[in-house]
CSV table of C-alpha atoms in Angstrom, one decimal:
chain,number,residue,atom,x,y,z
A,1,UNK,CA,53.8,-9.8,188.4
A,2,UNK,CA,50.0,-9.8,187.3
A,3,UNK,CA,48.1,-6.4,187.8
A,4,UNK,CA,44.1,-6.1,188.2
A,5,UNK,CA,42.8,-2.9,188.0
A,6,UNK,CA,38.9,-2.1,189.2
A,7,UNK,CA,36.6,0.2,188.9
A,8,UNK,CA,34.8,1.5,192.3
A,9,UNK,CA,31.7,2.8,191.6
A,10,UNK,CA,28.9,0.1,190.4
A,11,UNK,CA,31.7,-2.4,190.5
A,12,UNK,CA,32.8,-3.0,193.8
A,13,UNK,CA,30.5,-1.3,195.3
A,14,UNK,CA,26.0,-0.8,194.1
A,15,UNK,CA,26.4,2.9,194.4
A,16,UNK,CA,27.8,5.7,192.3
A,17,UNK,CA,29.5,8.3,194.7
A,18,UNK,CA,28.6,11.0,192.8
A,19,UNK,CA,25.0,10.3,193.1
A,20,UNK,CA,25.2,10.0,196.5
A,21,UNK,CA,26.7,12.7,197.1
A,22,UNK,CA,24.1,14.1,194.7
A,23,UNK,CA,21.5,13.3,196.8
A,24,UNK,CA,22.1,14.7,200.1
A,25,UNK,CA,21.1,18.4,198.3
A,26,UNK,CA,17.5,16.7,197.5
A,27,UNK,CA,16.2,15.1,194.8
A,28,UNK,CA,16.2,17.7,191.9
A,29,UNK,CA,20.3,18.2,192.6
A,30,UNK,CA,20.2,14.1,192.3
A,31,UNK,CA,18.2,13.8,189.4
A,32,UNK,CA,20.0,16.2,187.2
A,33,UNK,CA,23.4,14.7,188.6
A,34,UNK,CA,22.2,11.2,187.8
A,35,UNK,CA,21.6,11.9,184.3
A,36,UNK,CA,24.9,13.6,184.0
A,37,UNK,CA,26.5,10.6,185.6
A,38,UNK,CA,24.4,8.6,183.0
A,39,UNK,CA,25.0,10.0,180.2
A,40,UNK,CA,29.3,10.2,180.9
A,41,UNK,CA,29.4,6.9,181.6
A,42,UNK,CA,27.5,5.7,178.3
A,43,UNK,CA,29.4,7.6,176.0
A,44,UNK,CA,26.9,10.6,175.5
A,45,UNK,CA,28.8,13.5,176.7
A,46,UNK,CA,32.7,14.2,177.4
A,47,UNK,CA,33.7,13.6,181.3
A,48,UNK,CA,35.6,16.4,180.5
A,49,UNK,CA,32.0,18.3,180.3
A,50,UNK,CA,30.6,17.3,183.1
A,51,UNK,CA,33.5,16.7,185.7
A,52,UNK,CA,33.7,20.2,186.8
A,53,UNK,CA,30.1,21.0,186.7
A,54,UNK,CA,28.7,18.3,189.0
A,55,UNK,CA,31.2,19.0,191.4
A,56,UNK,CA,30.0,23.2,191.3
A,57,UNK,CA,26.3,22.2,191.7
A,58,UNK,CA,26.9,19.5,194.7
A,59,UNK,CA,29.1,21.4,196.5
A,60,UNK,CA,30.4,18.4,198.5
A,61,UNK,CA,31.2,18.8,202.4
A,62,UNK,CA,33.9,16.9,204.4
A,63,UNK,CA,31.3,15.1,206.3
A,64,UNK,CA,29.1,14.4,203.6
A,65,UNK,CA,31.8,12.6,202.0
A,66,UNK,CA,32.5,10.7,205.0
A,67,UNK,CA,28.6,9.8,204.7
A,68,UNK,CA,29.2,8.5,201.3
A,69,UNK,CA,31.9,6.4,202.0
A,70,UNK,CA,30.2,4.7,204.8
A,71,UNK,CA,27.6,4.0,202.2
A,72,UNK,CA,30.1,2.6,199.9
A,73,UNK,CA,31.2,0.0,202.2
A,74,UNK,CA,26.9,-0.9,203.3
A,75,UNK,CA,26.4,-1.9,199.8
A,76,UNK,CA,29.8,-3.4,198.7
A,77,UNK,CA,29.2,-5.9,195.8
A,78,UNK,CA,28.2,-9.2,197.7
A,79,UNK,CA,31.4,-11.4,196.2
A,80,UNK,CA,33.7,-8.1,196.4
A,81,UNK,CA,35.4,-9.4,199.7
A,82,UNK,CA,35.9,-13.0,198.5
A,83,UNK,CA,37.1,-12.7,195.4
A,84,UNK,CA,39.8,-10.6,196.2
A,85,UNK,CA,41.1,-12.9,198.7
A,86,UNK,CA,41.3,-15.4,195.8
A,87,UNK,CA,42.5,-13.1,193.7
A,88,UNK,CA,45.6,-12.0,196.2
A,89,UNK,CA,46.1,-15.7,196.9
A,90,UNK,CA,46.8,-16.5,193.3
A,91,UNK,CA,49.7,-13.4,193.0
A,92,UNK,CA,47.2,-10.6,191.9
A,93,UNK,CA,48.4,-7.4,192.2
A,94,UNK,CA,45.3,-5.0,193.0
A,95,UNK,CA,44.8,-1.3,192.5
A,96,UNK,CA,41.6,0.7,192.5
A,97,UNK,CA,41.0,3.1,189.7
A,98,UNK,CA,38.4,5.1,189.7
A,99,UNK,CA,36.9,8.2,188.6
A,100,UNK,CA,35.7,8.8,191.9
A,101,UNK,CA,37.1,11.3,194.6
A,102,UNK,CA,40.0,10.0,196.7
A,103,UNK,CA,38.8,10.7,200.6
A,104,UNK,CA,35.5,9.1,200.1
A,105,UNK,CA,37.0,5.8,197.8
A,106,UNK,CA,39.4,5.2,200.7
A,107,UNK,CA,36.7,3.6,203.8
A,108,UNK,CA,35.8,0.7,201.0
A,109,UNK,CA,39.6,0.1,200.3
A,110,UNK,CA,40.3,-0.1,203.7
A,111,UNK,CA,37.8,-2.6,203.6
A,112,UNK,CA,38.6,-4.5,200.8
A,113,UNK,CA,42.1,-4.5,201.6
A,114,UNK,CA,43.5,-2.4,199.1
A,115,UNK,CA,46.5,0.1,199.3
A,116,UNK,CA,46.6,1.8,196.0
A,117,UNK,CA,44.1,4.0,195.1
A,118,UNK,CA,43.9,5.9,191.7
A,119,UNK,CA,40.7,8.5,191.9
A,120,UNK,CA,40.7,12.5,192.2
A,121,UNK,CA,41.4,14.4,195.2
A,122,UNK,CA,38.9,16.9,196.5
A,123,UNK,CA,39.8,19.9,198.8
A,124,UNK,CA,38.1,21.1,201.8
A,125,UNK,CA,38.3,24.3,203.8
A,126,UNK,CA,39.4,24.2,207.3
A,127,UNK,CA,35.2,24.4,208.3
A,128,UNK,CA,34.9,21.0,206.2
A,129,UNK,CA,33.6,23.2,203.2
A,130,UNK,CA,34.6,22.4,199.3
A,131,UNK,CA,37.0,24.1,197.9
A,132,UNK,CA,37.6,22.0,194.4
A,133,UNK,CA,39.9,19.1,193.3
A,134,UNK,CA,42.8,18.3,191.9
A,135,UNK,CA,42.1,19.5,188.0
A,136,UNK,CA,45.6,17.4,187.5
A,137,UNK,CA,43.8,14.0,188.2
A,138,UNK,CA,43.7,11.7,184.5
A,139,UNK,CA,40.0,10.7,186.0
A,140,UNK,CA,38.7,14.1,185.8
A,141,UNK,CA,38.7,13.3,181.6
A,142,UNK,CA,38.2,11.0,179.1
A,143,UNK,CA,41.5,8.9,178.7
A,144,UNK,CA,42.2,9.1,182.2
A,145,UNK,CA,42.4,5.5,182.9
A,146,UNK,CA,44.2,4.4,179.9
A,147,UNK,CA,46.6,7.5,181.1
A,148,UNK,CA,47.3,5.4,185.1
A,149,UNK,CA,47.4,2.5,183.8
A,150,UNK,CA,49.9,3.2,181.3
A,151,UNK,CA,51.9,5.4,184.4
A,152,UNK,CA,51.6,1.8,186.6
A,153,UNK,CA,53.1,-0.4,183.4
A,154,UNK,CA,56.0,1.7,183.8
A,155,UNK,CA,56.3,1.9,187.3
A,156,UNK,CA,55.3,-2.0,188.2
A,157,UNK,CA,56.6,-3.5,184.9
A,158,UNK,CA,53.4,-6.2,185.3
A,159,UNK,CA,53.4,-9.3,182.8
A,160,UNK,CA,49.4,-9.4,182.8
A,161,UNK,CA,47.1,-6.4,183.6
A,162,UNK,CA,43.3,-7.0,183.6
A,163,UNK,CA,41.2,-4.1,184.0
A,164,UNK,CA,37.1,-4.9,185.6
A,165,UNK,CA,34.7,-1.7,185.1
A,166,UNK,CA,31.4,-1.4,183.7
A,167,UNK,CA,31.6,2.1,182.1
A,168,UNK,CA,33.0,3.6,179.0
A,169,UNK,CA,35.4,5.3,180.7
A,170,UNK,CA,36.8,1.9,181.7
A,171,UNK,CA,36.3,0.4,178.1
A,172,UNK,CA,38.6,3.1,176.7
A,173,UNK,CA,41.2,1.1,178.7
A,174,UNK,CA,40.8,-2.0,176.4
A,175,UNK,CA,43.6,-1.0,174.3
A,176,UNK,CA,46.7,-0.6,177.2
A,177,UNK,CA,45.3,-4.1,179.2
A,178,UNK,CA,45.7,-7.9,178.1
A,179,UNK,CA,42.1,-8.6,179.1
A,180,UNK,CA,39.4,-6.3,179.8
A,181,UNK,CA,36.1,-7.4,182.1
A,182,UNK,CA,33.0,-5.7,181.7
A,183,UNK,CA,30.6,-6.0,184.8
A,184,UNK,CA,26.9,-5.5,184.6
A,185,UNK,CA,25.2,-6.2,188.3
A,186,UNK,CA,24.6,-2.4,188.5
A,187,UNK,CA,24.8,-1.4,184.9
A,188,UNK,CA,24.5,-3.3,182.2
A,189,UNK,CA,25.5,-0.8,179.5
A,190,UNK,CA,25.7,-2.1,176.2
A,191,UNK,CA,28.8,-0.6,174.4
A,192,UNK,CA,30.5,-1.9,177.4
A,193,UNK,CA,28.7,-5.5,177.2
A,194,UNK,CA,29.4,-5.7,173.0
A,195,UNK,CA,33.2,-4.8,173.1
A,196,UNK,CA,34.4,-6.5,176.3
A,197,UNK,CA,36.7,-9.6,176.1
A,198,UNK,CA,34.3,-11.3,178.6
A,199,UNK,CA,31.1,-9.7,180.6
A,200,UNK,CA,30.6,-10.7,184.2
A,201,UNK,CA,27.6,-10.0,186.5
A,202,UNK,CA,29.4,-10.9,189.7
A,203,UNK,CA,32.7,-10.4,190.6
A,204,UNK,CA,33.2,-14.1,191.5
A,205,UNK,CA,33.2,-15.2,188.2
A,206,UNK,CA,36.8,-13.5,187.4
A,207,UNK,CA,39.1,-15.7,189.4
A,208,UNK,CA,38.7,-18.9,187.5
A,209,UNK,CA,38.0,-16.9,184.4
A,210,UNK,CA,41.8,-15.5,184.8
A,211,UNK,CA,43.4,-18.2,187.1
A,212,UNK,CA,45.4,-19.9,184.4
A,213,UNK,CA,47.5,-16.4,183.7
C-alpha cells in the first residue's frame, strides 16, 4: 500500500482559503490576514499564534465558505486533475491534509476525487453564522501534520508515504514520510525549497519522479 499525502492550499489549488476568506471583509481584514498567513507558513510565528486569531477577526459565514470553495475548484492547479489519475492508476493511496477548514476543502476533493480529508472543522450557527472550530484538530498547530500522518501509518499500515506541500508546516512532516515533495508554483519558500528531498513547480512532475516505488 503506497500513501500520498497533499497539501490543499497553494498546492492543489492557487489560492490560500484563509485569504479568501480574508477578503470578503475588505482589503485591510485581507491584508493583515495575508501577512499572518505569510508569516505561519515561513516559519516566523507559531500556527498555534495565529490559528485562533484569524479565525476571530474573519468571522467566517456558512455561505462565504461555500464562496471559497467554489473558488478553490476555479483555480485548481492546472496538472492537479491529471496527475492524480496517474497517481491512482499506479496504486496511490491519496489523502488531503491540510491546515485548512473541512466544509470549504471538500468542493475541490469532490473534484479531484478524493475521499479522505484531514483539515479543521468549523462550526456554524443555525443562521449560517460562525461559531468556532474544532480546537481538537492537529492542523490548528505546529506538528499537526506529522501528528495525522503518524495516526494514518497506524491505521493504513502503508509501505511508502510521500507527503507534497509547499509550507513549513508541511516540511515539519519530513521526519514521519519516506519522501517529502516541496512545491513552489504558488510559493516558492526557501526553507521549504533547501530541505526538501526534491522541489517541484507542477504537480505533473511527481508521478515519474515516484513511479518506481
Amino acid at each position: 500500500m503506497k500513501l500520498i499525502v497533499f497539501d490543499c492550499d497553494s498546492t492543489l489549488s492557487a489560492i490560500e482559503g484563509i485569504d479568501e476568506l480574508a477578503r470578503v471583509n475588505g482589503p485591510e481584514t485581507f491584508d493583515k490576514i495575508e501577512a499572518l498567513t505569510n508569516a505561519a507558513m515561513n516559519g516566523e510565528v507559531p500556527i498555534d499564534d495565529i490559528f485562533a486569531q484569524r479565525l476571530d477577526i474573519i468571522q467566517p459565514t456558512l455561505s462565504t465558505c461555500k464562496k471559497v470553495g467554489q473558488l478553490y475548484i476555479d483555480q485548481i492547479e492546472p496538472t492537479a486533475l491529471s496527475t492524480l489519475e496517474l497517481l491512482r492508476a499506479g496504486g496511490w493511496e491519496i489523502v488531503i491534509v491540510s491546515g485548512g477548514f473541512t466544509q470549504v476543502i471538500e468542493p475541490l476533493a469532490k473534484h479531484l476525487g478524493v475521499e479522505r480529508i484531514e483539515a479543521v472543522p468549523l462550526k456554524f450557527h443555525e443562521d449560517g453564522s460562525y461559531a468556532g472550530y474544532d480546537t481538537s484538530a492537529p492542523p490548528t498547530r505546529n506538528g499537526g501534520k506529522p501528528e495525522i500522518i503518524q495516526q494514518l501509518k497506524a491505521e493504513l499500515h502503508p509501505d511508502y508515504i510521500v507527503m507534497v506541500g509547499d509550507g513549513i508546516s508541511d516540511l515539519e512532516a519530513q521526519s514521519v514520510v519516506d519522501t517529502f515533495i516541496g512545491f513552489g508554483r504558488y510559493a516558492a519558500r526557501e526553507k521549504v525549497k533547501s530541505e526538501a528531498d526534491h522541489f517541484v513547480l507542477s504537480l505533473d512532475e511527481i508521478p515519474s519522479m515516484i513511479s518506481m516505488r
